[in-house]
XYZ file of N, CA, C and O in Angstrom:
268
model
N 0.696 -1.131 0.054
C -0.088 0.045 -0.017
C 0.931 1.362 0.026
O 1.846 1.335 0.748
N 0.609 2.158 -0.867
C 1.336 3.496 -1.002
C 0.506 4.553 -0.034
O -0.649 4.591 -0.253
N 1.333 5.115 0.827
C 0.749 6.025 1.650
C 1.359 7.354 1.258
O 2.606 7.556 1.390
N 0.527 8.534 0.959
C 1.139 9.648 0.547
C 1.250 10.441 1.881
O 0.479 10.570 2.721
N 2.571 11.195 1.983
C 2.659 12.088 3.218
C 1.931 13.359 2.953
O 1.350 13.565 1.818
N 1.984 14.284 3.852
C 1.157 15.355 3.822
C 1.626 16.283 2.590
O 0.695 16.842 1.969
N 2.798 16.521 2.343
C 3.339 17.181 1.304
C 2.915 16.635 -0.089
O 2.396 17.329 -0.914
N 2.866 15.308 -0.195
C 2.432 14.714 -1.485
C 0.949 14.812 -1.621
O 0.506 15.135 -2.720
N 0.167 14.562 -0.637
C -1.279 14.941 -0.642
C -1.578 16.178 -1.000
O -2.548 16.409 -1.697
N -0.913 17.156 -0.428
C -1.081 18.598 -0.796
C -1.070 18.877 -2.269
O -1.689 19.454 -3.072
N 0.139 18.340 -2.828
C 0.507 18.481 -4.233
C -0.723 17.866 -5.175
O -1.127 18.465 -6.167
N -0.993 16.682 -4.904
C -2.192 15.943 -5.532
C -3.446 16.741 -5.406
O -4.180 16.966 -6.483
N -3.779 17.245 -4.200
C -5.096 18.070 -4.039
C -4.944 19.429 -5.007
O -5.910 19.700 -5.714
N -3.727 19.942 -4.980
C -3.678 21.193 -5.687
C -3.823 20.904 -7.257
O -4.382 21.574 -8.010
N -3.036 19.820 -7.622
C -3.169 19.469 -9.065
C -4.634 19.223 -9.549
O -4.962 19.568 -10.508
N -5.310 18.342 -8.568
C -6.626 18.038 -9.086
C -7.495 19.275 -9.261
O -8.241 19.378 -10.056
N -7.277 20.028 -8.209
C -8.201 21.430 -8.152
C -7.900 22.227 -9.356
O -8.866 22.781 -10.120
N -6.561 22.290 -9.680
C -6.254 23.087 -10.881
C -6.784 22.438 -12.194
O -7.208 23.221 -13.138
N -6.792 21.152 -12.212
C -7.181 20.423 -13.424
C -8.629 20.580 -13.657
O -9.197 20.925 -14.784
N -9.400 20.669 -12.433
C -10.906 20.775 -12.531
C -11.338 22.225 -13.001
O -12.438 22.325 -13.442
N -10.590 23.024 -12.593
C -11.056 24.443 -12.844
C -10.209 25.122 -14.074
O -10.221 26.284 -14.219
N -9.491 24.128 -14.745
C -8.810 24.693 -15.988
C -7.832 25.710 -15.604
O -7.628 26.629 -16.316
N -7.104 25.502 -14.559
C -6.071 26.521 -14.230
C -4.778 25.893 -14.491
O -4.592 24.722 -14.691
N -3.768 26.789 -14.776
C -2.309 26.277 -15.090
C -1.746 25.422 -13.864
O -1.948 25.838 -12.799
N -0.945 24.504 -14.258
C -0.293 23.679 -13.198
C 1.028 23.183 -13.719
O 1.176 23.359 -14.924
N 1.850 22.737 -12.789
C 3.324 22.473 -13.065
C 3.256 21.047 -13.750
O 2.916 20.202 -13.025
N 3.987 21.002 -14.935
C 3.989 19.620 -15.519
C 4.998 18.635 -14.569
O 4.733 17.570 -14.546
N 6.044 19.428 -14.206
C 6.943 18.728 -13.195
C 6.139 18.024 -12.094
O 6.459 16.844 -11.674
N 5.369 18.694 -11.414
C 4.497 18.219 -10.309
C 3.694 17.010 -10.774
O 3.556 16.136 -10.097
N 2.933 17.275 -11.891
C 2.146 16.170 -12.432
C 2.900 14.868 -12.704
O 2.561 13.830 -12.281
N 4.250 15.025 -13.354
C 4.999 13.943 -13.601
C 5.302 13.148 -12.315
O 5.350 11.964 -12.075
N 5.584 13.978 -11.256
C 6.127 13.473 -10.003
C 4.948 12.680 -9.338
O 5.104 11.614 -8.698
N 3.634 13.322 -9.344
C 2.619 12.617 -8.770
C 2.271 11.403 -9.442
O 1.893 10.369 -8.914
N 2.435 11.464 -10.799
C 2.016 10.120 -11.585
C 2.978 9.018 -11.179
O 2.659 7.892 -11.211
N 4.219 9.284 -10.906
C 5.120 8.261 -10.431
C 4.650 7.598 -9.183
O 4.884 6.505 -9.022
N 4.162 8.396 -8.297
C 3.646 7.824 -7.125
C 2.552 6.761 -7.396
O 2.410 5.804 -6.681
N 1.758 7.098 -8.338
C 0.617 6.251 -8.654
C 0.793 5.077 -9.497
O 0.066 4.115 -9.656
N 2.070 5.065 -10.159
C 2.398 4.012 -11.173
C 3.035 2.843 -10.414
O 3.476 1.824 -11.102
N 3.348 2.927 -9.117
C 3.735 1.739 -8.363
C 2.932 0.680 -8.444
O 3.262 -0.643 -7.865
N 1.636 0.684 -8.815
C 0.785 -0.471 -8.763
C 0.080 -0.822 -7.509
O -0.410 -1.787 -7.286
N 0.521 -0.095 -6.547
C -0.031 -0.481 -5.198
C -1.432 0.387 -4.844
O -1.626 1.236 -5.648
N -1.983 -0.236 -3.838
C -3.194 0.656 -3.452
C -2.685 1.953 -2.724
O -1.645 1.936 -2.268
N -3.538 2.996 -2.934
C -3.120 4.221 -2.363
C -4.067 4.753 -1.224
O -5.317 4.510 -1.210
N -3.473 4.992 -0.199
C -4.121 5.581 1.154
C -3.626 6.934 1.168
O -2.516 7.239 1.481
N -4.604 7.941 0.933
C -4.193 9.249 0.891
C -4.684 9.945 2.114
O -5.860 9.963 2.367
N -3.797 10.571 2.939
C -4.257 11.127 4.244
C -4.856 12.580 4.242
O -4.447 13.364 4.910
N -5.799 12.794 3.262
C -6.463 13.992 3.284
C -7.175 14.252 4.524
O -7.930 13.342 4.951
N -7.142 15.420 4.790
C -8.119 15.826 6.147
C -9.253 16.026 5.500
O -9.513 16.429 4.361
N -10.274 16.041 6.404
C -11.786 16.123 5.964
C -11.853 17.557 5.590
O -12.749 17.824 4.559
N -11.286 18.394 6.045
C -11.402 19.940 5.684
C -10.977 20.092 4.346
O -11.560 20.956 3.540
N -9.836 19.395 3.833
C -9.307 19.575 2.482
C -10.439 19.090 1.530
O -10.559 19.679 0.499
N -11.110 17.993 1.859
C -12.197 17.491 1.014
C -13.315 18.452 0.832
O -13.709 18.557 -0.294
N -13.662 19.069 1.827
C -14.698 20.056 1.918
C -14.154 21.197 1.128
O -15.060 21.726 0.250
N -13.008 21.742 1.349
C -12.533 22.815 0.541
C -12.590 22.649 -0.852
O -12.890 23.408 -1.728
N -12.006 21.379 -1.253
C -12.050 21.010 -2.674
C -13.357 21.013 -3.275
O -13.603 21.669 -4.320
N -14.390 20.469 -2.613
C -15.683 20.253 -3.058
C -16.271 21.919 -3.189
O -16.839 22.178 -4.157
N -16.003 22.862 -2.279
C -16.409 24.042 -2.387
C -15.846 24.752 -3.618
O -16.488 25.632 -4.320
N -14.572 24.576 -3.874
C -13.856 25.235 -4.927
C -14.358 24.813 -6.254
O -14.599 25.506 -7.192
N -14.677 23.511 -6.326
C -15.310 22.910 -7.588
C -16.606 23.474 -7.758
O -16.987 23.988 -8.867
N -17.531 23.485 -6.717
C -18.874 24.095 -6.857
C -18.853 25.593 -7.301
O -19.591 25.986 -8.130
N -18.089 26.340 -6.728
C -17.829 27.644 -7.066
C -17.406 27.979 -8.596
O -17.970 28.777 -9.285
N -16.512 27.159 -9.073
C -16.079 27.241 -10.412
C -17.138 26.691 -11.260
O -17.419 27.378 -12.308
N -17.935 25.838 -11.071
C -19.153 25.376 -11.861
C -20.208 26.334 -11.915
O -20.764 26.651 -13.038
N -20.428 27.161 -10.788
C -21.339 28.198 -10.788
C -21.040 29.372 -11.642
O -21.749 30.044 -12.321
N -19.610 29.625 -11.750
C -19.029 30.698 -12.551
C -19.132 30.293 -14.149
O -19.040 31.102 -14.887
N -19.181 28.869 -14.449
C -19.191 28.504 -15.870
C -20.523 29.122 -16.569
O -21.523 29.015 -15.827
N -20.468 29.547 -17.865
C -21.817 29.993 -18.454
C -22.565 28.755 -18.823
O -22.259 27.716 -18.846
């Protein structure tokens, strides 16, 4: 099982948010994150509940702004 540390989880959260809202993101960070997921193990990501709530709120705000 792959467990992401807090720094890795923050990178993944930031990348996913930027991708969902069509914001620019670092290709280097994306490549690094993809390497974590290509190990073929299960992933346990220690996102805090507040991060999930914040991500959901950001997505909802962006969707409301879309025409």
